[in-house]
Short mmCIF file of C-alpha atoms in Angstrom, two decimals:
data_model
loop_
_atom_site.label_atom_id
_atom_site.label_comp_id
_atom_site.label_asym_id
_atom_site.label_seq_id
_atom_site.Cartn_x
_atom_site.Cartn_y
_atom_site.Cartn_z
CA MET A 1 2.69 -3.80 -82.44
CA ALA A 2 2.74 -7.15 -84.25
CA GLN A 3 0.43 -7.79 -87.15
CA GLY A 4 -0.75 -11.10 -88.47
CA LYS A 5 -2.16 -12.38 -91.73
CA TRP A 6 -5.14 -14.70 -91.27
CA ILE A 7 -5.37 -17.61 -93.74
CA LEU A 8 -8.49 -19.76 -93.52
CA THR A 9 -9.93 -23.00 -94.90
CA SER A 10 -13.48 -23.70 -93.75
CA LYS A 11 -15.92 -26.47 -94.63
CA GLU A 12 -19.16 -24.53 -94.93
CA THR A 13 -17.69 -21.67 -96.96
CA SER A 14 -15.70 -21.19 -100.15
CA ASP A 15 -12.58 -20.38 -98.13
CA ARG A 16 -9.64 -22.56 -99.23
CA LEU A 17 -6.28 -21.22 -98.03
CA SER A 18 -7.98 -17.83 -98.30
CA ASP A 19 -6.30 -14.63 -97.15
CA LYS A 20 -8.84 -13.11 -94.77
CA GLY A 21 -6.85 -9.96 -94.13
CA VAL A 22 -4.81 -8.47 -91.32
CA VAL A 23 -5.04 -9.49 -87.69
CA SER A 24 -3.84 -6.68 -85.44
CA PHE A 25 -2.36 -7.23 -81.99
CA THR A 26 -2.97 -4.70 -79.21
CA ALA A 27 -1.24 -4.08 -75.91
CA ARG A 28 -2.36 -6.56 -73.30
CA VAL A 29 -4.24 -5.08 -70.37
CA GLU A 30 -2.33 -5.91 -67.23
CA GLY A 31 -3.37 -9.23 -65.78
CA ARG A 32 -5.27 -10.39 -68.86
CA THR A 33 -4.56 -13.97 -69.89
CA ALA A 34 -4.94 -15.42 -73.37
CA ASP A 35 -6.60 -18.70 -74.32
CA ILE A 36 -3.61 -19.54 -76.52
CA GLU A 37 -0.20 -18.29 -75.44
CA LEU A 38 2.76 -18.22 -77.84
CA ASP A 39 6.24 -18.21 -76.34
CA PRO A 40 9.11 -17.74 -78.83
CA ASN A 41 11.63 -18.05 -76.00
CA VAL A 42 10.84 -21.77 -75.66
CA THR A 43 12.13 -23.74 -78.64
CA TYR A 44 12.01 -27.35 -79.82
CA GLN A 45 12.83 -29.07 -83.13
CA THR A 46 13.85 -27.57 -86.48
CA ILE A 47 11.75 -28.34 -89.55
CA LEU A 48 13.18 -30.25 -92.52
CA GLY A 49 10.15 -29.66 -94.74
CA PHE A 50 6.85 -30.97 -96.08
CA GLY A 51 6.23 -33.03 -99.21
CA GLY A 52 4.92 -36.19 -100.81
CA ALA A 53 5.87 -39.31 -102.74
CA PHE A 54 6.86 -39.53 -106.40
CA THR A 55 5.43 -42.99 -106.99
CA GLU A 56 5.27 -44.66 -110.37
CA ALA A 57 1.47 -44.45 -110.01
CA SER A 58 1.62 -40.67 -109.59
CA ALA A 59 4.12 -40.17 -112.39
CA TYR A 60 2.29 -42.50 -114.79
CA THR A 61 -1.08 -40.87 -114.02
CA LEU A 62 0.28 -37.39 -114.74
CA SER A 63 1.82 -38.67 -118.00
CA ARG A 64 -1.75 -39.48 -119.12
CA MET A 65 -2.96 -35.93 -118.49
CA SER A 66 -2.57 -32.98 -120.84
CA GLN A 67 0.71 -31.09 -120.53
CA GLU A 68 -1.22 -28.16 -119.07
CA LYS A 69 -2.83 -30.23 -116.31
CA ARG A 70 0.40 -32.08 -115.53
CA ALA A 71 2.19 -28.74 -115.17
CA GLU A 72 -0.65 -27.41 -112.99
CA ALA A 73 -0.37 -30.36 -110.61
CA ILE A 74 3.38 -29.87 -110.25
CA ARG A 75 2.95 -26.12 -109.62
CA SER A 76 0.19 -26.83 -107.13
CA TYR A 77 2.62 -28.72 -104.96
CA PHE A 78 6.08 -27.29 -105.56
CA ASP A 79 5.60 -23.61 -106.37
CA ALA A 80 6.22 -21.66 -103.16
CA SER A 81 3.68 -18.92 -103.95
CA GLU A 82 1.10 -20.54 -106.27
CA GLY A 83 1.28 -23.96 -104.62
CA LEU A 84 1.99 -25.68 -101.32
CA GLY A 85 5.72 -25.01 -101.30
CA TYR A 86 6.76 -28.67 -100.99
CA THR A 87 10.48 -29.10 -100.35
CA ILE A 88 10.88 -32.82 -99.58
CA GLY A 89 9.93 -35.99 -101.45
CA ARG A 90 9.97 -39.78 -101.28
CA VAL A 91 10.65 -42.35 -103.96
CA HIS A 92 10.46 -46.15 -103.93
CA ILE A 93 13.52 -48.26 -104.71
CA HIS A 94 12.12 -50.40 -107.58
CA SER A 95 8.50 -51.45 -107.25
CA CYS A 96 5.94 -50.83 -104.52
CA ASP A 97 2.17 -51.36 -104.44
CA PHE A 98 1.71 -48.03 -106.27
CA ALA A 99 3.72 -49.26 -109.25
CA LEU A 100 2.24 -50.82 -112.35
CA GLU A 101 3.74 -54.23 -111.52
CA ASN A 102 6.49 -55.96 -109.56
CA TYR A 103 9.91 -55.05 -110.98
CA THR A 104 13.55 -54.68 -109.93
CA TYR A 105 16.67 -53.04 -111.37
CA VAL A 106 18.69 -56.25 -111.90
CA GLU A 107 18.40 -59.58 -113.65
CA ASP A 108 17.64 -62.62 -111.49
CA PHE A 109 20.53 -64.05 -109.46
CA ASP A 110 22.92 -61.26 -110.45
CA SER A 111 24.79 -61.13 -107.14
CA GLU A 112 27.41 -58.85 -108.67
CA LEU A 113 24.67 -56.32 -109.57
CA SER A 114 26.38 -55.86 -112.93
CA THR A 115 23.00 -55.57 -114.69
CA PHE A 116 21.76 -52.79 -112.36
CA ASP A 117 19.71 -50.39 -114.49
CA ILE A 118 17.17 -47.70 -113.51
CA SER A 119 16.05 -47.01 -117.10
CA ARG A 120 12.44 -47.72 -116.11
CA ASP A 121 12.54 -44.76 -113.70
CA HIS A 122 13.67 -42.52 -116.58
CA ARG A 123 10.29 -43.10 -118.27
CA TRP A 124 7.97 -41.47 -115.72
CA VAL A 125 9.39 -41.04 -112.21
CA LEU A 126 12.62 -39.12 -112.83
CA PRO A 127 11.06 -36.68 -115.33
CA LEU A 128 8.41 -35.84 -112.72
CA ILE A 129 11.02 -35.26 -110.00
CA LYS A 130 13.12 -33.10 -112.31
CA ASP A 131 10.14 -31.00 -113.36
CA ALA A 132 9.23 -30.54 -109.68
CA VAL A 133 12.81 -29.43 -108.96
CA LYS A 134 12.52 -26.80 -111.72
CA VAL A 135 9.28 -25.45 -110.28
CA LYS A 136 10.67 -25.43 -106.74
CA GLY A 137 13.81 -23.70 -107.94
CA GLY A 138 16.31 -26.06 -106.31
CA ASP A 139 16.93 -29.60 -105.15
CA ILE A 140 14.19 -31.49 -103.33
CA THR A 141 15.29 -33.31 -100.18
CA MET A 142 14.71 -36.89 -101.32
CA LEU A 143 14.08 -39.97 -99.18
CA ALA A 144 14.19 -43.43 -100.84
CA SER A 145 12.59 -46.60 -99.47
CA PRO A 146 12.52 -50.24 -100.60
CA TRP A 147 9.32 -52.29 -100.33
CA SER A 148 11.01 -55.63 -101.03
CA PRO A 149 14.33 -57.07 -102.15
CA PRO A 150 14.24 -58.98 -105.46
CA ALA A 151 12.37 -62.29 -105.17
CA TRP A 152 15.54 -64.38 -105.49
CA MET A 153 17.01 -62.73 -102.38
CA LYS A 154 14.02 -63.73 -100.23
CA THR A 155 12.93 -66.75 -98.22
CA ASN A 156 9.51 -66.92 -99.89
CA GLY A 157 10.83 -66.55 -103.45
CA GLU A 158 8.52 -63.63 -104.34
CA MET A 159 8.39 -59.88 -103.83
CA ASN A 160 4.87 -59.93 -102.38
CA HIS A 161 3.45 -61.56 -99.23
CA GLY A 162 6.25 -60.75 -96.82
CA GLY A 163 9.09 -63.23 -96.59
CA GLN A 164 12.53 -62.30 -95.31
CA LEU A 165 15.90 -61.35 -96.72
CA LYS A 166 18.12 -64.44 -96.95
CA ALA A 167 21.23 -64.16 -94.79
CA GLU A 168 23.57 -64.86 -97.70
CA TYR A 169 22.26 -61.81 -99.61
CA ARG A 170 22.56 -59.18 -96.85
CA ASP A 171 25.70 -57.59 -98.27
CA VAL A 172 24.40 -57.84 -101.85
CA TRP A 173 21.17 -56.11 -100.81
CA ALA A 174 23.17 -53.44 -98.96
CA ARG A 175 25.18 -52.76 -102.13
CA TYR A 176 21.86 -52.47 -104.02
CA TYR A 177 21.07 -49.32 -102.01
CA THR A 178 24.42 -47.79 -102.95
CA LYS A 179 23.85 -48.66 -106.61
CA PHE A 180 20.48 -46.90 -106.44
CA ILE A 181 21.91 -43.82 -104.72
CA GLU A 182 24.70 -43.63 -107.29
CA ALA A 183 22.31 -44.09 -110.23
CA TYR A 184 19.98 -41.34 -109.00
CA ARG A 185 22.92 -39.05 -108.31
CA ASN A 186 24.14 -39.63 -111.87
CA ALA A 187 20.61 -38.84 -113.09
CA GLY A 188 20.80 -35.47 -111.34
CA VAL A 189 18.65 -36.38 -108.31
CA PRO A 190 20.70 -36.58 -105.09
CA ILE A 191 19.30 -38.85 -102.38
CA TRP A 192 19.25 -37.25 -98.91
CA GLY A 193 18.28 -40.39 -97.02
CA ILE A 194 17.06 -43.97 -97.16
CA THR A 195 14.89 -46.13 -94.95
CA ILE A 196 15.80 -49.75 -94.30
CA GLN A 197 12.44 -51.19 -95.28
CA ASN A 198 8.94 -49.88 -95.81
CA GLU A 199 6.64 -51.37 -93.14
CA PRO A 200 8.94 -54.16 -91.90
CA ASP A 201 6.28 -55.57 -89.57
CA ALA A 202 3.56 -56.16 -92.18
CA VAL A 203 3.00 -59.12 -94.49
CA GLN A 204 1.20 -57.43 -97.39
CA THR A 205 -0.37 -58.81 -100.57
CA TRP A 206 1.97 -56.39 -102.37
CA ASP A 207 5.76 -55.86 -102.23
CA SER A 208 6.80 -56.46 -98.60
CA CYS A 209 9.57 -57.93 -96.48
CA ILE A 210 9.67 -58.72 -92.76
CA TYR A 211 12.42 -57.72 -90.34
CA SER A 212 12.32 -58.15 -86.60
CA ALA A 213 13.83 -55.27 -84.64
CA GLU A 214 16.90 -57.41 -84.00
CA GLU A 215 17.24 -58.24 -87.72
CA GLU A 216 16.95 -54.57 -88.64
CA CYS A 217 19.60 -53.75 -86.06
CA ASP A 218 21.94 -56.44 -87.40
CA PHE A 219 21.42 -55.37 -91.01
CA ILE A 220 22.35 -51.75 -90.24
CA LYS A 221 25.25 -52.56 -87.94
CA ASN A 222 26.91 -55.33 -89.95
CA HIS A 223 25.87 -54.71 -93.53
CA LEU A 224 24.17 -51.51 -94.69
CA GLY A 225 26.06 -49.04 -92.49
CA PRO A 226 29.54 -50.37 -93.28
CA VAL A 227 28.75 -50.88 -97.00
CA MET A 228 27.50 -47.30 -97.37
CA HIS A 229 30.55 -45.92 -95.58
CA GLU A 230 32.87 -47.99 -97.77
CA ALA A 231 31.08 -46.52 -100.80
CA GLY A 232 31.71 -42.98 -99.49
CA MET A 233 27.99 -42.46 -98.83
CA GLN A 234 28.16 -41.63 -95.12
CA ASP A 235 26.48 -38.32 -95.98
CA VAL A 236 23.29 -40.20 -96.95
CA ASN A 237 21.08 -40.48 -93.87
CA ILE A 238 19.70 -43.84 -92.72
CA LEU A 239 16.24 -44.03 -91.12
CA ILE A 240 14.85 -47.02 -89.24
CA TRP A 241 11.34 -48.40 -88.72
CA ASP A 242 9.28 -46.62 -91.46
CA HIS A 243 6.10 -48.12 -90.03
CA ASN A 244 3.31 -47.27 -87.59
CA ARG A 245 3.33 -45.36 -84.30
CA ASP A 246 1.79 -48.17 -82.25
CA ILE A 247 5.06 -50.06 -81.62
CA ILE A 248 7.54 -47.33 -82.61
CA VAL A 249 8.99 -47.13 -79.08
CA ASP A 250 9.82 -50.83 -78.87
CA ARG A 251 11.21 -51.00 -82.40
CA ALA A 252 13.32 -47.85 -82.18
CA SER A 253 14.63 -48.83 -78.75
CA VAL A 254 16.24 -52.05 -80.00
CA VAL A 255 18.25 -50.31 -82.72
CA LEU A 256 19.03 -47.00 -81.04
CA SER A 257 20.11 -48.65 -77.79
CA ASP A 258 22.84 -50.48 -79.71
CA PRO A 259 25.67 -47.96 -80.14
CA GLU A 260 27.26 -49.88 -83.03
CA ALA A 261 23.98 -49.71 -84.97
CA ALA A 262 22.90 -46.28 -83.75
CA LYS A 263 26.06 -44.58 -85.01
CA TYR A 264 24.81 -45.16 -88.57
CA VAL A 265 21.23 -43.97 -87.90
CA TRP A 266 19.95 -40.42 -88.47
CA GLY A 267 16.57 -41.15 -86.93
CA THR A 268 13.23 -42.92 -87.04
CA GLY A 269 10.60 -42.76 -89.78
CA PHE A 270 6.96 -43.58 -89.10
CA HIS A 271 3.46 -43.83 -90.62
CA TRP A 272 0.01 -42.95 -89.30
CA TYR A 273 -1.94 -46.17 -89.93
CA VAL A 274 -3.39 -48.18 -87.00
CA SER A 275 -3.18 -45.49 -84.29
CA GLU A 276 -2.94 -41.81 -83.44
CA GLU A 277 -0.74 -42.36 -80.39
CA PHE A 278 1.26 -39.20 -80.97
CA GLU A 279 2.77 -39.49 -77.52
CA ASN A 280 4.70 -42.56 -78.70
CA VAL A 281 6.60 -40.36 -81.14
CA GLY A 282 7.50 -38.00 -78.30
CA LYS A 283 8.66 -40.94 -76.18
CA VAL A 284 11.21 -41.90 -78.85
CA HIS A 285 12.55 -38.34 -78.75
CA ASP A 286 12.72 -38.36 -74.96
CA MET A 287 14.66 -41.65 -74.98
CA PHE A 288 17.01 -40.68 -77.82
CA PRO A 289 17.06 -36.86 -78.01
CA ASP A 290 20.10 -36.80 -80.31
CA LYS A 291 18.19 -38.71 -83.02
CA HIS A 292 15.59 -37.32 -85.42
CA LEU A 293 11.95 -38.09 -86.27
CA LEU A 294 10.33 -37.92 -89.70
CA PHE A 295 6.80 -38.78 -90.78
CA THR A 296 7.40 -40.85 -93.92
CA GLU A 297 3.94 -41.93 -95.10
CA GLY A 298 0.24 -41.43 -94.60
CA CYS A 299 -2.82 -41.50 -96.86
CA GLN A 300 -6.55 -42.07 -96.74
CA GLU A 301 -7.18 -45.74 -97.52
CA GLY A 302 -10.11 -47.26 -99.39
CA GLY A 303 -10.14 -45.45 -102.72
CA VAL A 304 -11.04 -41.92 -103.79
CA LYS A 305 -13.01 -39.73 -101.34
CA LEU A 306 -13.82 -36.74 -103.55
CA GLY A 307 -15.32 -33.83 -101.62
CA GLU A 308 -14.99 -35.43 -98.17
CA TRP A 309 -13.92 -33.17 -95.31
CA PHE A 310 -12.83 -35.78 -92.78
CA THR A 311 -9.79 -36.62 -94.90
CA GLY A 312 -8.41 -33.10 -94.53
CA GLU A 313 -9.13 -33.11 -90.82
CA ARG A 314 -7.25 -36.41 -90.50
CA TYR A 315 -4.19 -34.74 -92.03
CA GLY A 316 -4.49 -31.65 -89.85
CA ARG A 317 -4.97 -33.61 -86.63
CA ASN A 318 -2.05 -35.94 -87.39
CA ILE A 319 0.35 -33.22 -88.50
CA ILE A 320 -0.30 -31.12 -85.39
CA GLY A 321 -0.10 -34.17 -83.11
CA ASP A 322 3.23 -35.26 -84.56
CA LEU A 323 4.78 -31.80 -84.82
CA ASN A 324 3.99 -31.25 -81.16
CA ASN A 325 5.94 -34.45 -80.47
CA TRP A 326 9.25 -33.47 -82.10
CA THR A 327 8.59 -34.57 -85.69
CA GLU A 328 10.82 -32.65 -88.13
CA GLY A 329 9.01 -33.14 -91.42
CA TYR A 330 5.94 -34.62 -93.06
CA LEU A 331 5.79 -36.77 -96.19
CA ASP A 332 2.39 -37.52 -97.68
CA TRP A 333 2.06 -40.69 -99.79
CA ASN A 334 1.11 -40.44 -103.52
CA ILE A 335 1.04 -36.81 -104.62
CA VAL A 336 -1.49 -37.69 -107.34
CA LEU A 337 -3.70 -40.70 -108.09
CA ASP A 338 -6.14 -41.36 -110.92
CA GLU A 339 -9.93 -41.42 -110.76
CA THR A 340 -9.93 -44.99 -109.36
CA GLY A 341 -7.44 -44.24 -106.58
CA GLY A 342 -4.68 -46.06 -108.46
CA PRO A 343 -3.07 -47.44 -110.46
CA ASN A 344 -2.04 -50.12 -107.96
CA HIS A 345 -0.93 -53.56 -109.06
CA VAL A 346 -2.84 -55.39 -106.30
CA ASN A 347 -5.90 -53.08 -106.27
CA ASN A 348 -4.94 -51.49 -102.93
CA LEU A 349 -6.66 -48.25 -103.92
CA CYS A 350 -6.28 -45.05 -101.89
CA ASP A 351 -7.01 -41.32 -101.96
CA ALA A 352 -4.61 -38.44 -102.61
CA PRO A 353 -4.78 -34.66 -102.10
CA ILE A 354 -5.02 -34.23 -105.88
CA ILE A 355 -7.03 -36.71 -107.97
CA ALA A 356 -6.36 -36.58 -111.70
CA ASP A 357 -9.31 -37.81 -113.74
CA THR A 358 -7.63 -39.21 -116.84
CA THR A 359 -10.97 -39.63 -118.64
CA THR A 360 -11.90 -35.93 -118.46
CA ASP A 361 -8.43 -34.34 -118.00
CA THR A 362 -9.60 -32.75 -114.74
CA LEU A 363 -7.74 -32.17 -111.48
CA HIS A 364 -9.77 -32.48 -108.28
CA TYR A 365 -8.36 -30.84 -105.14
CA ASN A 366 -9.42 -32.64 -101.97
CA SER A 367 -9.73 -31.07 -98.51
CA SER A 368 -6.43 -32.76 -97.59
CA TYR A 369 -4.63 -30.57 -100.14
CA TYR A 370 -5.73 -27.40 -98.36
CA TYR A 371 -5.14 -28.73 -94.86
CA ILE A 372 -1.54 -29.71 -95.71
CA GLY A 373 -1.03 -26.25 -97.20
CA HIS A 374 -1.73 -24.55 -93.88
CA PHE A 375 1.56 -26.05 -92.70
CA SER A 376 3.73 -26.41 -95.82
CA LYS A 377 3.15 -22.91 -97.20
CA TYR A 378 3.91 -21.07 -93.98
CA ILE A 379 6.27 -23.29 -91.94
CA VAL A 380 9.42 -23.34 -94.05
CA PRO A 381 12.60 -25.44 -93.78
CA GLY A 382 14.67 -24.16 -90.88
CA ALA A 383 11.62 -23.08 -88.87
CA VAL A 384 11.80 -23.87 -85.15
CA ARG A 385 8.81 -24.95 -83.07
CA ILE A 386 8.09 -22.55 -80.21
CA GLY A 387 6.25 -22.80 -76.94
CA LEU A 388 2.45 -22.88 -77.11
CA THR A 389 -0.14 -23.47 -74.42
CA SER A 390 -3.85 -23.69 -75.17
CA ALA A 391 -6.91 -23.70 -72.97
CA VAL A 392 -9.44 -23.76 -75.81
CA ASP A 393 -11.54 -26.90 -75.79
CA GLY A 394 -11.64 -28.60 -79.19
CA VAL A 395 -8.91 -26.50 -80.81
CA LEU A 396 -5.63 -28.13 -81.85
CA ALA A 397 -2.64 -25.83 -82.30
CA THR A 398 1.08 -25.65 -83.04
CA ALA A 399 3.44 -22.74 -83.74
CA PHE A 400 6.83 -22.15 -85.38
CA ARG A 401 9.28 -19.30 -85.83
CA ASN A 402 10.55 -19.11 -89.40
CA PRO A 403 14.13 -18.17 -90.33
CA ASP A 404 12.93 -14.66 -91.27
CA GLY A 405 11.57 -14.16 -87.76
CA SER A 406 7.90 -14.50 -88.63
CA ILE A 407 5.74 -16.79 -86.50
CA ALA A 408 3.31 -19.25 -88.10
CA ALA A 409 0.64 -20.55 -85.75
CA VAL A 410 -1.78 -23.20 -87.06
CA LEU A 411 -5.15 -23.60 -85.31
CA MET A 412 -7.70 -26.29 -86.14
CA ASN A 413 -11.32 -26.68 -85.08
CA GLU A 414 -12.86 -30.10 -85.75
CA SER A 415 -16.08 -29.36 -83.89
CA ASP A 416 -19.54 -28.42 -85.17
CA GLU A 417 -19.43 -25.11 -83.29
CA ALA A 418 -17.35 -21.97 -83.83
CA ARG A 419 -14.53 -21.46 -81.36
CA GLN A 420 -13.30 -18.08 -80.15
CA ALA A 421 -9.83 -17.59 -78.72
CA ALA A 422 -7.64 -14.80 -77.45
CA ILE A 423 -4.08 -15.29 -78.71
CA GLY A 424 -1.25 -13.89 -76.64
CA LEU A 425 2.28 -13.06 -77.76
CA GLY A 426 4.34 -11.48 -75.00
CA GLU A 427 2.71 -8.22 -73.97
CA GLN A 428 0.36 -8.29 -76.97
CA ILE A 429 -2.94 -9.97 -77.64
CA THR A 430 -5.50 -10.48 -80.41
CA GLU A 431 -8.86 -12.19 -80.89
CA ALA A 432 -9.63 -14.93 -83.37
CA VAL A 433 -12.72 -16.90 -84.35
CA LEU A 434 -12.46 -20.36 -85.87
CA PRO A 435 -15.57 -21.43 -87.81
CA PRO A 436 -16.83 -25.01 -87.45
CA HIS A 437 -14.64 -27.60 -89.19
CA SER A 438 -11.92 -25.16 -90.13
CA ILE A 439 -8.18 -24.70 -90.05
CA ALA A 440 -6.36 -21.38 -89.94
CA THR A 441 -2.81 -20.14 -90.08
CA ILE A 442 -1.81 -16.84 -88.50
CA LEU A 443 1.42 -15.53 -89.99
CA ILE A 444 2.72 -12.96 -87.53
CA HIS A 445 5.34 -10.28 -88.25
CA SER A 446 6.58 -8.13 -85.41
#
């Protein structure tokens, strides 16, 4: 008979990724149905991994902590046993809102890119990535995204407040990506993939740049794709969109329906702001099943929310909703922020799973940290989503089979009442109780 390990995080208790002991399956009495049925014979997408962003804000904040606390934060994310087992990461190509200021890697009007220099990243960002790699024990699958081209390449003459890439700089900007990829590779950090533009449909008070779907399609097809191939970087994956779910279908359709653009595209990246229309993510898969889906950013806006539970539930609800719609990995935004929810050069303060108080040298672990861990610790790269049907009102669920054959099922109860469920696996069954406002992972070994 199969046995499962029950891992629980619950609001009204001290349980935080707590091992609650063995769950034993018994033979199913003939004719008995389960509330939640697991079917390993039905399979869906394969998981790339879970992780977060190495922003300048995160790296700078950790540089202000004691060495002990900085090391603890890195272990808490990237150690497979002590931490969350993160395996993927995101980095911004020069500045974003969670940088200390606007900056680029070249001098103004250097169309040859001869002054390209990432020395600023060697101060905080690259040391953090390299220390995370050491703790993980191997390369981190890294995604890189630009927030804005340099001001002189843009129609509005500044990095902030939107604007567009000038037509005459499209090839120069495309070569900028290859310069970045090469520089990071030379620094010992290979780049797995890039997105075209962070949030191309939003004029922000911080670093931003607008592309229509047609402009994004043209840039990939006629500039970025060919330039990267000419540079021998066809192994670096290109992701489109990198913005919200609400119009993901329309935006992805324009690019992926164009075969000359689509041939360069690995898949579609998306964020969680504005809507929780998870079905839109699934629609993109249904329309373009040979392309991939990756969640590239999400965070709780509006500054630090120490001790709040709804932030963790937001993560859990979104991760389950997206995984059940063919998403292959999940990237949180800043891995760490300071006590203000920054630093951020336009005061766009947010929350993070770990808040580092630089005044007291204290790390605060938010509910979001534990909720993410119910997925990242137990659903490992190479895991395949399996069939799951649920008849339990108020319980969200997803399940994966790991490469070692174990099954990780994640169940979440957002309600004020406990929920009881019978869980079926083939001819076996077990009972589980989910406390109010809780999330649990059952790790099942046959």
